[in-house]
Coordinates of C-alpha atoms and ligand atoms in Angstrom, one line a residue:
Chain A
M1 CA 83.9 243.4 91.1
N2 CA 83.2 241.6 94.4
P3 CA 80.9 243.9 96.4
N4 CA 82.7 242.7 99.6
I5 CA 86.2 243.8 100.2
V6 CA 86.7 241.5 103.2
E7 CA 85.0 238.2 103.7
I8 CA 85.4 235.9 106.7
D9 CA 84.3 232.4 106.0
N10 CA 83.6 229.8 108.8
L11 CA 86.7 231.0 110.6
S12 CA 88.0 229.2 113.7
F13 CA 91.0 230.1 115.8
G14 CA 92.3 229.5 119.2
Y15 CA 95.4 230.2 121.4
K16 CA 97.0 227.2 123.1
G17 CA 94.1 224.9 122.8
R18 CA 91.4 227.3 124.0
M19 CA 89.2 228.0 121.0
L20 CA 88.4 231.6 120.6
H21 CA 86.5 231.7 117.4
Q22 CA 84.4 228.8 116.3
G23 CA 83.0 229.3 112.8
I24 CA 82.7 233.0 112.3
N25 CA 81.0 234.4 109.1
M26 CA 81.2 238.1 108.3
V27 CA 81.3 240.2 105.2
F28 CA 82.5 243.8 104.9
P29 CA 80.9 245.6 101.9
R30 CA 83.0 248.2 100.1
G31 CA 82.5 251.8 101.3
K32 CA 80.7 250.8 104.5
V33 CA 81.5 251.4 108.2
V34 CA 81.1 248.0 109.9
A35 CA 81.4 247.5 113.6
I36 CA 82.4 244.4 115.4
M37 CA 81.2 244.4 119.0
G38 CA 81.7 242.0 121.9
G39 CA 82.9 241.9 125.4
S40 CA 86.6 242.2 126.4
G41 CA 88.4 239.0 125.6
S42 CA 85.9 237.9 123.0
G43 CA 88.7 237.9 120.4
K44 CA 88.0 241.1 118.5
T45 CA 91.6 242.2 118.3
T46 CA 92.5 238.7 117.3
L47 CA 90.0 238.9 114.5
L48 CA 91.8 242.1 113.1
R49 CA 95.1 240.3 113.3
L50 CA 93.6 237.4 111.3
I51 CA 92.4 239.8 108.6
G52 CA 95.9 241.4 108.6
G53 CA 97.5 238.0 108.2
Q54 CA 99.6 238.2 111.4
I55 CA 98.2 234.9 112.5
K56 CA 96.7 231.9 110.6
P57 CA 93.3 230.5 111.2
S58 CA 93.0 226.9 112.3
K59 CA 89.9 226.4 110.1
G60 CA 88.1 228.5 107.5
E61 CA 89.6 231.5 105.8
V62 CA 89.7 235.3 105.5
R63 CA 89.6 236.8 102.0
V64 CA 90.7 240.3 101.2
D65 CA 89.9 241.5 97.8
G66 CA 89.1 238.0 96.8
Q67 CA 92.4 236.6 98.0
V68 CA 92.8 234.1 100.8
V69 CA 95.1 235.8 103.3
H70 CA 96.7 232.8 105.0
K71 CA 97.5 231.2 101.6
Q72 CA 99.6 234.1 100.5
S73 CA 103.4 234.1 100.5
R74 CA 105.1 236.6 102.7
E75 CA 105.3 239.1 99.8
G76 CA 101.6 238.4 99.0
V77 CA 100.6 239.2 102.6
Y78 CA 102.7 242.4 102.5
K79 CA 101.0 243.4 99.3
L80 CA 97.6 242.9 100.8
R81 CA 98.6 244.9 103.9
R82 CA 99.5 247.8 101.8
K83 CA 95.7 248.1 101.1
M84 CA 95.1 248.2 104.8
G85 CA 95.6 250.8 107.5
M86 CA 95.3 249.8 111.1
L87 CA 94.8 251.9 114.2
F88 CA 96.1 249.9 117.2
Q89 CA 94.4 250.0 120.5
H90 CA 97.0 252.2 122.1
G91 CA 98.0 254.0 118.9
A92 CA 101.4 252.3 118.7
L93 CA 103.1 255.4 117.5
F94 CA 106.9 255.1 117.1
T95 CA 108.2 256.7 120.2
D96 CA 111.6 257.6 118.7
L97 CA 110.1 259.5 115.8
S98 CA 108.3 262.9 115.7
V99 CA 104.6 263.2 114.8
F100 CA 105.7 264.2 111.3
E101 CA 108.0 261.3 110.9
N102 CA 105.4 258.9 112.2
V103 CA 103.0 259.9 109.5
A104 CA 105.8 260.0 106.9
F105 CA 107.0 256.5 107.8
P106 CA 104.8 254.4 105.5
M107 CA 105.4 256.9 102.6
R108 CA 109.2 256.7 103.1
E109 CA 109.1 252.9 103.3
H110 CA 106.8 252.3 100.3
T111 CA 107.2 255.1 97.9
D112 CA 110.0 257.1 96.3
L113 CA 108.3 260.4 96.6
P114 CA 110.5 263.5 96.8
E115 CA 110.8 265.2 100.2
S116 CA 108.6 268.2 99.2
M117 CA 105.8 265.9 98.2
I118 CA 106.1 263.9 101.4
R119 CA 105.9 267.1 103.4
D120 CA 102.8 268.2 101.6
L121 CA 101.1 264.8 102.0
V122 CA 102.0 264.5 105.7
L123 CA 100.7 267.9 106.5
M124 CA 97.5 267.1 104.5
K125 CA 96.9 263.9 106.5
L126 CA 97.6 265.7 109.8
N127 CA 95.2 268.4 108.7
A128 CA 92.6 265.9 108.1
V129 CA 92.8 264.8 111.8
G130 CA 93.1 268.4 113.0
L131 CA 96.7 268.1 114.2
R132 CA 98.7 270.0 111.5
G133 CA 99.9 272.3 114.3
A134 CA 101.4 269.4 116.2
Y135 CA 103.7 268.0 113.5
K136 CA 106.9 268.8 115.4
M137 CA 105.9 267.2 118.7
M138 CA 107.1 263.8 119.9
P139 CA 104.5 261.1 120.7
T140 CA 105.2 261.3 124.5
E141 CA 104.1 264.9 124.4
L142 CA 100.6 264.1 123.1
S143 CA 97.5 263.5 125.0
G144 CA 95.7 260.1 124.5
G145 CA 93.2 261.6 122.1
M146 CA 95.8 263.4 120.1
A147 CA 98.0 260.3 119.9
R148 CA 95.0 258.3 118.6
R149 CA 94.4 260.9 115.9
V150 CA 98.1 260.9 114.8
A151 CA 97.9 257.1 114.6
V152 CA 94.8 257.5 112.4
A153 CA 96.7 260.0 110.2
R154 CA 99.5 257.4 109.9
A155 CA 97.0 254.6 109.1
I156 CA 95.6 256.6 106.2
A157 CA 99.0 257.8 105.0
L158 CA 98.9 255.6 101.8
D159 CA 95.1 256.0 101.2
P160 CA 94.2 252.4 102.2
S161 CA 91.0 250.8 100.9
I162 CA 90.4 249.1 104.3
I163 CA 90.9 251.0 107.6
M164 CA 90.7 248.9 110.8
Y165 CA 90.3 250.6 114.1
D166 CA 90.9 248.7 117.3
E167 CA 88.9 250.3 120.1
P168 CA 89.3 253.8 118.8
F169 CA 87.2 255.3 121.7
A170 CA 88.7 253.5 124.7
G171 CA 89.9 255.9 127.3
L172 CA 88.8 259.0 125.5
D173 CA 86.8 261.9 127.1
P174 CA 83.4 262.5 125.5
I175 CA 84.6 265.4 123.3
S176 CA 87.6 263.5 121.8
M177 CA 85.2 260.6 121.4
G178 CA 82.9 262.7 119.3
V179 CA 85.8 264.0 117.3
V180 CA 87.2 260.5 116.6
C181 CA 83.7 259.3 115.8
D182 CA 83.1 262.0 113.1
L183 CA 86.6 261.5 111.9
I184 CA 86.0 257.8 111.1
R185 CA 82.9 258.6 109.2
T186 CA 84.4 261.5 107.2
L187 CA 87.6 259.6 106.4
N188 CA 85.6 256.6 105.2
D189 CA 83.5 258.7 102.9
A190 CA 86.3 260.9 101.7
L191 CA 88.7 258.1 100.9
G192 CA 86.0 255.8 99.6
A193 CA 87.4 253.2 102.0
T194 CA 85.8 250.5 104.0
S195 CA 86.1 250.8 107.8
I196 CA 86.1 248.0 110.3
I197 CA 85.7 249.2 113.8
V198 CA 86.2 247.0 116.9
T199 CA 84.6 248.5 119.9
H200 CA 82.3 248.0 122.9
D201 CA 81.0 251.5 123.0
V202 CA 77.4 250.9 122.2
E203 CA 76.1 254.4 121.9
E204 CA 78.7 255.8 119.6
T205 CA 78.7 252.8 117.4
F206 CA 75.0 252.7 117.0
R207 CA 75.1 256.3 116.0
F208 CA 77.4 256.0 113.0
A209 CA 78.0 252.4 111.9
D210 CA 76.2 251.0 108.8
Y211 CA 76.2 247.5 110.0
I212 CA 77.1 245.8 113.3
Y213 CA 78.3 242.3 114.2
F214 CA 78.1 241.0 117.8
V215 CA 80.6 238.4 118.7
A216 CA 80.0 236.1 121.7
D217 CA 81.3 232.7 122.6
G218 CA 83.3 232.5 119.4
V219 CA 80.4 233.0 117.0
V220 CA 78.4 235.9 115.5
A221 CA 75.6 236.1 118.0
A222 CA 73.7 238.8 116.2
E223 CA 74.1 241.1 113.3
G224 CA 72.2 243.8 111.5
T225 CA 71.9 247.5 111.0
P226 CA 71.7 249.7 114.2
E227 CA 67.9 249.9 113.5
D228 CA 67.4 246.2 113.4
L229 CA 69.5 245.6 116.5
R230 CA 67.8 248.2 118.6
N231 CA 64.5 246.5 117.9
S232 CA 65.9 243.1 118.2
D233 CA 64.4 240.9 120.9
L234 CA 67.4 238.6 121.2
P235 CA 68.2 238.5 124.9
F236 CA 71.9 238.7 124.1
V237 CA 71.6 241.9 122.1
H238 CA 69.3 243.4 124.7
Q239 CA 71.7 242.7 127.4
F240 CA 74.6 244.2 125.6
V241 CA 72.8 247.3 124.2
F242 CA 71.3 248.2 127.5
G243 CA 74.3 247.2 129.6
E244 CA 72.5 244.7 131.8
K245 CA 74.6 242.5 134.0
D246 CA 72.1 239.6 134.1
G247 CA 71.6 237.8 130.9
P248 CA 73.1 235.2 128.6
V249 CA 76.6 236.7 128.8
A250 CA 78.3 235.3 131.9
F251 CA 80.5 237.5 134.1
H252 CA 82.7 234.5 135.0
Y253 CA 85.5 233.0 132.9
A254 CA 84.7 229.2 132.5
A255 CA 85.9 227.5 135.6
D256 CA 85.6 224.4 137.7
D257 CA 83.1 224.1 140.5
Y258 CA 83.9 226.9 143.1
G259 CA 83.7 224.6 146.1
R260 CA 86.1 222.1 144.5
T261 CA 88.6 224.9 143.7
M262 CA 88.4 226.2 147.3
L263 CA 89.0 222.8 148.7
G264 CA 91.9 222.3 146.4
T265 CA 90.6 219.0 145.2
D266 CA 90.7 219.9 141.5
T267 CA 93.9 219.8 139.5
Chain B
M1 CA 109.0 208.1 154.4
I2 CA 112.3 209.9 154.5
K3 CA 113.5 207.9 151.6
S4 CA 110.6 208.9 149.5
A5 CA 111.0 212.5 150.4
I6 CA 114.7 212.4 149.3
L7 CA 113.6 210.7 146.1
I8 CA 111.0 213.3 145.4
A9 CA 113.5 216.1 146.0
L10 CA 116.0 214.3 143.7
V11 CA 113.5 213.9 140.9
R12 CA 112.4 217.5 141.3
G13 CA 116.0 218.6 141.1
L14 CA 116.7 216.5 138.0
R15 CA 113.5 217.7 136.4
S16 CA 114.4 221.4 136.9
I17 CA 117.9 220.8 135.5
G18 CA 116.4 219.1 132.4
H19 CA 113.8 221.9 132.1
Q20 CA 116.5 224.6 132.3
S21 CA 118.7 222.8 129.7
I22 CA 115.9 222.4 127.3
K23 CA 115.0 226.1 127.7
G24 CA 118.6 227.1 127.2
V25 CA 118.9 225.0 124.0
W26 CA 115.6 226.3 122.8
R27 CA 116.6 229.9 123.4
F28 CA 120.0 229.4 121.7
G29 CA 118.2 228.0 118.7
A30 CA 115.7 230.9 118.6
G31 CA 118.6 233.4 118.9
M32 CA 120.4 231.7 116.0
R33 CA 117.3 231.9 114.0
L34 CA 117.0 235.6 114.6
F35 CA 120.7 236.0 113.8
W36 CA 120.1 234.3 110.4
L37 CA 117.0 236.3 109.7
T38 CA 118.9 239.5 110.5
L39 CA 121.7 238.5 108.2
I40 CA 119.4 237.8 105.2
S41 CA 117.4 241.0 105.9
S42 CA 120.5 243.3 106.1
G43 CA 120.2 244.7 102.6
E44 CA 118.3 247.8 103.7
S45 CA 120.8 248.6 106.5
F46 CA 123.4 249.2 103.8
R47 CA 121.2 250.5 101.0
R48 CA 119.8 253.1 103.4
F49 CA 123.0 253.5 105.4
H50 CA 121.7 256.6 107.3
L51 CA 119.5 254.2 109.3
T52 CA 122.6 252.4 110.5
I53 CA 124.6 255.6 111.0
R54 CA 121.8 256.8 113.3
E55 CA 122.1 253.7 115.4
I56 CA 125.9 253.9 115.4
Y57 CA 125.5 257.3 116.9
F58 CA 123.2 256.1 119.6
T59 CA 125.1 252.9 120.6
G60 CA 128.6 254.2 120.0
V61 CA 128.4 257.7 121.3
M62 CA 126.3 256.6 124.2
S63 CA 129.1 254.2 125.4
L64 CA 132.0 256.6 124.5
I65 CA 132.3 258.4 127.8
I66 CA 132.2 255.4 130.1
I67 CA 134.6 253.5 127.8
L68 CA 137.2 256.3 127.6
V69 CA 137.2 257.0 131.3
S70 CA 137.5 253.3 132.1
A71 CA 140.3 253.0 129.6
F72 CA 142.2 255.8 131.2
F73 CA 142.1 254.2 134.6
V74 CA 142.8 250.7 133.4
G75 CA 145.9 252.1 131.6
M76 CA 147.1 253.8 134.7
V77 CA 146.6 250.7 136.8
L78 CA 148.4 248.6 134.3
G79 CA 151.3 251.1 134.4
L80 CA 151.5 250.9 138.2
Q81 CA 151.3 247.1 138.4
G82 CA 153.7 246.7 135.5
Y83 CA 156.2 249.0 137.0
H84 CA 156.0 247.3 140.4
T85 CA 156.8 243.9 138.9
L86 CA 159.2 245.0 136.1
Q87 CA 161.5 247.1 138.3
R88 CA 162.4 244.0 140.3
Y89 CA 164.0 242.6 137.2
G90 CA 165.5 246.0 136.2
S91 CA 163.5 246.2 133.0
S92 CA 161.1 249.0 133.8
E93 CA 161.5 250.5 130.2
A94 CA 159.5 247.4 129.0
I95 CA 156.5 248.9 130.7
G96 CA 155.3 250.4 127.4
V97 CA 155.2 247.0 125.8
L98 CA 153.4 245.4 128.7
V99 CA 150.7 248.1 128.8
A100 CA 150.2 248.0 125.0
L101 CA 150.1 244.2 124.7
A102 CA 147.7 243.8 127.6
L103 CA 145.4 246.4 126.2
V104 CA 145.5 245.5 122.5
R105 CA 145.3 241.8 122.9
E106 CA 143.0 241.3 125.9
L107 CA 141.7 244.2 128.0
G108 CA 140.8 246.5 125.1
P109 CA 138.4 244.1 123.4
V110 CA 137.1 242.4 126.6
V111 CA 136.5 245.3 128.9
T112 CA 135.0 247.3 126.0
A113 CA 132.6 244.5 125.3
L114 CA 131.6 244.2 129.0
L115 CA 131.0 247.9 129.3
F116 CA 129.2 247.9 125.9
A117 CA 126.9 245.2 127.2
G118 CA 126.1 247.1 130.3
R119 CA 125.6 250.5 128.6
A120 CA 124.5 250.0 125.1
G121 CA 123.2 246.4 125.3
T122 CA 120.8 247.1 128.0
A123 CA 119.5 250.2 126.2
I124 CA 118.9 248.1 123.1
T125 CA 117.1 245.4 124.9
A126 CA 114.9 247.9 126.7
E127 CA 114.1 249.8 123.6
I128 CA 113.2 246.8 121.5
G129 CA 111.2 245.2 124.4
L130 CA 109.2 248.4 124.8
M131 CA 108.6 248.7 121.1
K132 CA 107.2 245.2 121.3
A133 CA 105.1 245.8 124.4
T134 CA 103.6 249.0 122.9
E135 CA 102.8 247.1 119.7
Q136 CA 105.1 249.3 117.6
L137 CA 106.6 246.2 116.0
S138 CA 103.2 244.8 115.3
A139 CA 102.2 248.2 113.8
M140 CA 105.2 248.1 111.6
E141 CA 104.3 244.6 110.4
M142 CA 100.8 245.7 109.6
M143 CA 102.3 248.5 107.5
A144 CA 104.0 245.8 105.5
V145 CA 107.4 246.8 106.8
S146 CA 109.6 244.0 108.3
P147 CA 110.7 244.9 111.8
I148 CA 113.7 242.7 111.3
S149 CA 115.1 244.7 108.4
R150 CA 113.9 248.1 109.6
V151 CA 114.6 247.8 113.4
I152 CA 116.8 244.8 114.2
A153 CA 119.3 244.8 111.3
P154 CA 120.4 248.5 111.5
R155 CA 121.0 248.1 115.2
F156 CA 122.9 244.9 114.7
W157 CA 125.3 246.4 112.1
A158 CA 125.7 249.5 114.2
G159 CA 126.9 247.4 117.1
V160 CA 129.2 245.3 115.0
I161 CA 130.7 248.5 113.5
A162 CA 130.9 250.4 116.7
M163 CA 132.5 247.7 118.9
P164 CA 136.0 247.5 117.2
I165 CA 136.2 251.3 117.0
L166 CA 135.4 251.5 120.7
A167 CA 137.9 248.8 121.5
I168 CA 140.6 250.6 119.5
L169 CA 139.8 253.9 121.2
F170 CA 140.0 252.0 124.5
S171 CA 143.4 250.7 123.8
M172 CA 144.6 254.1 122.6
V173 CA 143.4 255.9 125.7
G174 CA 144.6 253.1 127.9
I175 CA 148.1 253.4 126.5
L176 CA 147.9 257.2 127.0
G177 CA 147.0 256.5 130.7
G178 CA 149.9 254.1 131.1
Y179 CA 152.2 256.7 129.5
L180 CA 151.1 259.5 131.8
L181 CA 151.7 257.3 134.8
A182 CA 155.0 255.7 133.7
V183 CA 156.8 258.7 132.1
P184 CA 155.9 261.9 134.0
V185 CA 155.0 260.3 137.3
I186 CA 157.4 257.4 137.7
G187 CA 160.1 258.8 135.5
V188 CA 160.6 256.0 132.9
D189 CA 162.4 257.3 129.8
A190 CA 159.9 258.4 127.2
G191 CA 162.0 257.2 124.2
A192 CA 162.4 253.7 125.7
F193 CA 158.7 253.6 126.5
W194 CA 157.6 254.2 122.9
S195 CA 160.4 252.5 121.0
Q196 CA 160.1 249.2 122.9
M197 CA 156.4 249.3 122.3
Q198 CA 156.9 249.9 118.6
A199 CA 159.4 247.1 118.3
N200 CA 157.4 244.5 120.2
V201 CA 153.8 245.1 119.2
D202 CA 153.1 243.1 116.1
W203 CA 150.6 244.4 113.5
R204 CA 149.0 241.1 112.7
H205 CA 149.4 239.0 115.8
D206 CA 148.5 241.6 118.3
I207 CA 146.6 244.4 116.7
L208 CA 144.7 242.5 114.0
N209 CA 143.8 239.7 116.4
G210 CA 142.5 242.2 118.9
V211 CA 140.3 243.8 116.3
I212 CA 139.0 240.3 115.3
K213 CA 138.1 239.7 118.9
S214 CA 136.2 242.9 119.3
F215 CA 134.4 242.2 116.0
V216 CA 133.3 238.8 117.3
F217 CA 132.3 240.4 120.6
G218 CA 130.3 243.0 118.7
V219 CA 128.4 240.4 116.9
A220 CA 127.7 238.4 120.1
C221 CA 126.8 241.3 122.4
T222 CA 124.6 243.1 119.9
M223 CA 122.8 240.0 118.9
I224 CA 122.2 238.9 122.5
A225 CA 120.8 242.4 123.3
L226 CA 118.5 242.4 120.3
F227 CA 117.3 238.8 120.8
E228 CA 116.5 239.4 124.5
G229 CA 114.5 242.5 123.6
Y230 CA 112.7 240.8 120.7
D231 CA 111.9 237.8 122.7
A232 CA 110.9 239.6 125.9
P233 CA 107.3 239.1 127.2
P234 CA 105.5 242.3 126.3
T235 CA 105.1 243.5 129.9
A236 CA 107.1 245.9 132.1
E237 CA 108.3 242.9 134.2
G238 CA 109.3 240.9 131.1
V239 CA 111.3 243.8 129.7
S240 CA 113.2 244.4 133.0
R241 CA 114.1 240.7 133.3
A242 CA 115.2 240.7 129.7
T243 CA 117.5 243.6 130.4
T244 CA 119.2 241.8 133.2
R245 CA 119.6 238.7 131.1
T246 CA 121.3 240.8 128.4
V247 CA 124.1 241.7 130.8
V248 CA 124.5 238.3 132.3
T249 CA 124.4 236.4 129.0
S250 CA 126.6 238.9 127.2
S251 CA 129.3 238.9 129.9
L252 CA 129.4 235.1 129.9
A253 CA 129.5 235.0 126.1
V254 CA 132.3 237.5 125.9
L255 CA 134.5 235.7 128.5
G256 CA 133.8 232.3 127.0
L257 CA 134.4 233.5 123.4
D258 CA 137.6 235.2 124.6
F259 CA 139.0 232.0 125.9
I260 CA 138.2 230.2 122.6
L261 CA 139.5 232.9 120.4
T262 CA 142.7 233.3 122.4
S263 CA 143.5 229.6 122.4
F264 CA 143.1 229.7 118.6
M265 CA 145.2 232.8 118.2
L266 CA 148.0 231.6 120.4
N267 CA 148.0 228.2 118.6
V268 CA 148.0 226.0 121.6
Ligands
ADP301 N1 99.4 236.2 121.9 C1 98.4 235.6 122.6 N2 98.7 234.4 123.2 C2 97.8 233.7 123.9 N3 96.6 234.2 124.2 C3 96.2 235.4 123.7 C4 97.1 236.1 122.9 N4 96.5 237.3 122.5 C5 95.3 237.2 123.1 N5 95.1 236.1 123.8 C6 93.9 235.7 124.5 O1 92.8 235.7 123.6 C7 91.7 236.3 124.1 C8 91.1 237.3 123.2 O2 92.0 238.4 123.0 P1 91.6 239.6 122.2 O3 91.5 239.3 120.8 O4 92.7 240.7 122.5 O5 90.2 240.1 122.8 P2 89.5 241.5 122.7 O6 90.2 242.4 121.7 O7 88.1 241.1 122.2 O8 89.4 242.1 124.0 C9 92.0 236.8 125.5 O9 91.5 235.9 126.4 C10 93.5 236.8 125.5 O10 94.0 236.5 126.8
MG302 MG1 91.3 244.1 122.0

């Protein structure tokens, strides 16, 4: 069996002419927790969408379980997606369904399990994220951290072999952050899954990830275990890890000469 | 100098007309594409009919109160206006026919559709638009569930089923309103009111045609509401604009389609 469940090979992608990724190479070994880090707008979310087959690369390919995602038929992509669970940046819970029904949703759609079995499974998943007591609540009644955890329960409803988390820590208080952090590790090991975490929280990530990729300017700027990276003397990694504002990563979006823009002589 | 200014204004005007037309054609095409995708993804809406029932409840029941109250007033106004004109020719018993025909053939389907667009259509657009803005549709896709067959199609069929029922209720309550005005208030003979109506309202040419109209309006209004929501830019502003567009486009579509359908039905 291929030791890597997801492989990204020389991948390029851009929206409307502006290239976002320019030749990205990554591998995600089975059973590991791998983090993708990079500044806002560096295309991390887009990378997850490429893995999920929601958009097609302009060059290169993504392979999931050895199959090239963008070459699959619609049914093929759907079949691959059933192996994936994804936590969206803002949870994306279905607002018209209760917590229970949100977690039950993938089961009802993809299995013919009897109601009693669905009930047991849903409560088990909710228990795993510590929210069994909230099964009757509606998504609007949950706090940010709780909603995130319900979304995790929904993402693991069908025991996926790949779990993708898009900024799971964004906007959480330190306690919820720790909870979610432990949760990711526990779920990964309990389910025997592979976790892909997109984030820019350096500290948390360095604490629990097995391997880390840094994305900048459309390429993998650095990679390694947390150990390697902490000791790395690459200026980029140094800047990111220690949150320095001066360094190779520019604060400004690529723009014309300031003076020319002010004078209105550029078009 | 002035000449060139006029020329520039003219070119700009032409350009914006062209731009708007292209956008209109493009949106029409995109809407038709969604319509087609909805039709071929409709299996689940019927296999798991409870999904559709739930939406019928939301769209239909939501619009029920406003439609029934409006129908009652429309019926009474028809009664008043009809009586006012008919009595001059000494045929005020024909008021039942007039009220019934006006409602069953025109006002029932048309006013119901306009109210439906304002009440249920806007709600559908806002709901779908928000589902898109909060990534719920994306999340569904990632769970290997097609939003078109799970979200769009059940709402479409719910609208298509609810509209004729609402239009029939509208006509019934409207006739009741006309009756209450003509018979107890004005004093028209109740027997004449009903028997004339029964004799002159044709099952196929009046009632069936009315139902066909409201079915077509149901398809148009629901599809427009769904498309506007599905196509809305995923921002608060985008969704609110889409909601407005739903009302405007649906109203124009209903009135335009009514003209086309009526001219076919009257065979002129
Ligand atoms: N649907 C889209 N159409 C056009 N541009 C987009 C779209 N989605 C994202 N982008 C752009 O792509 C860039 C990267 O987005 P994203 O992958 O969300 O970054 P990240 O998750 O790393 O913050 C951003 O500059 C964003 O504006
Ligand atoms: Mg992002």
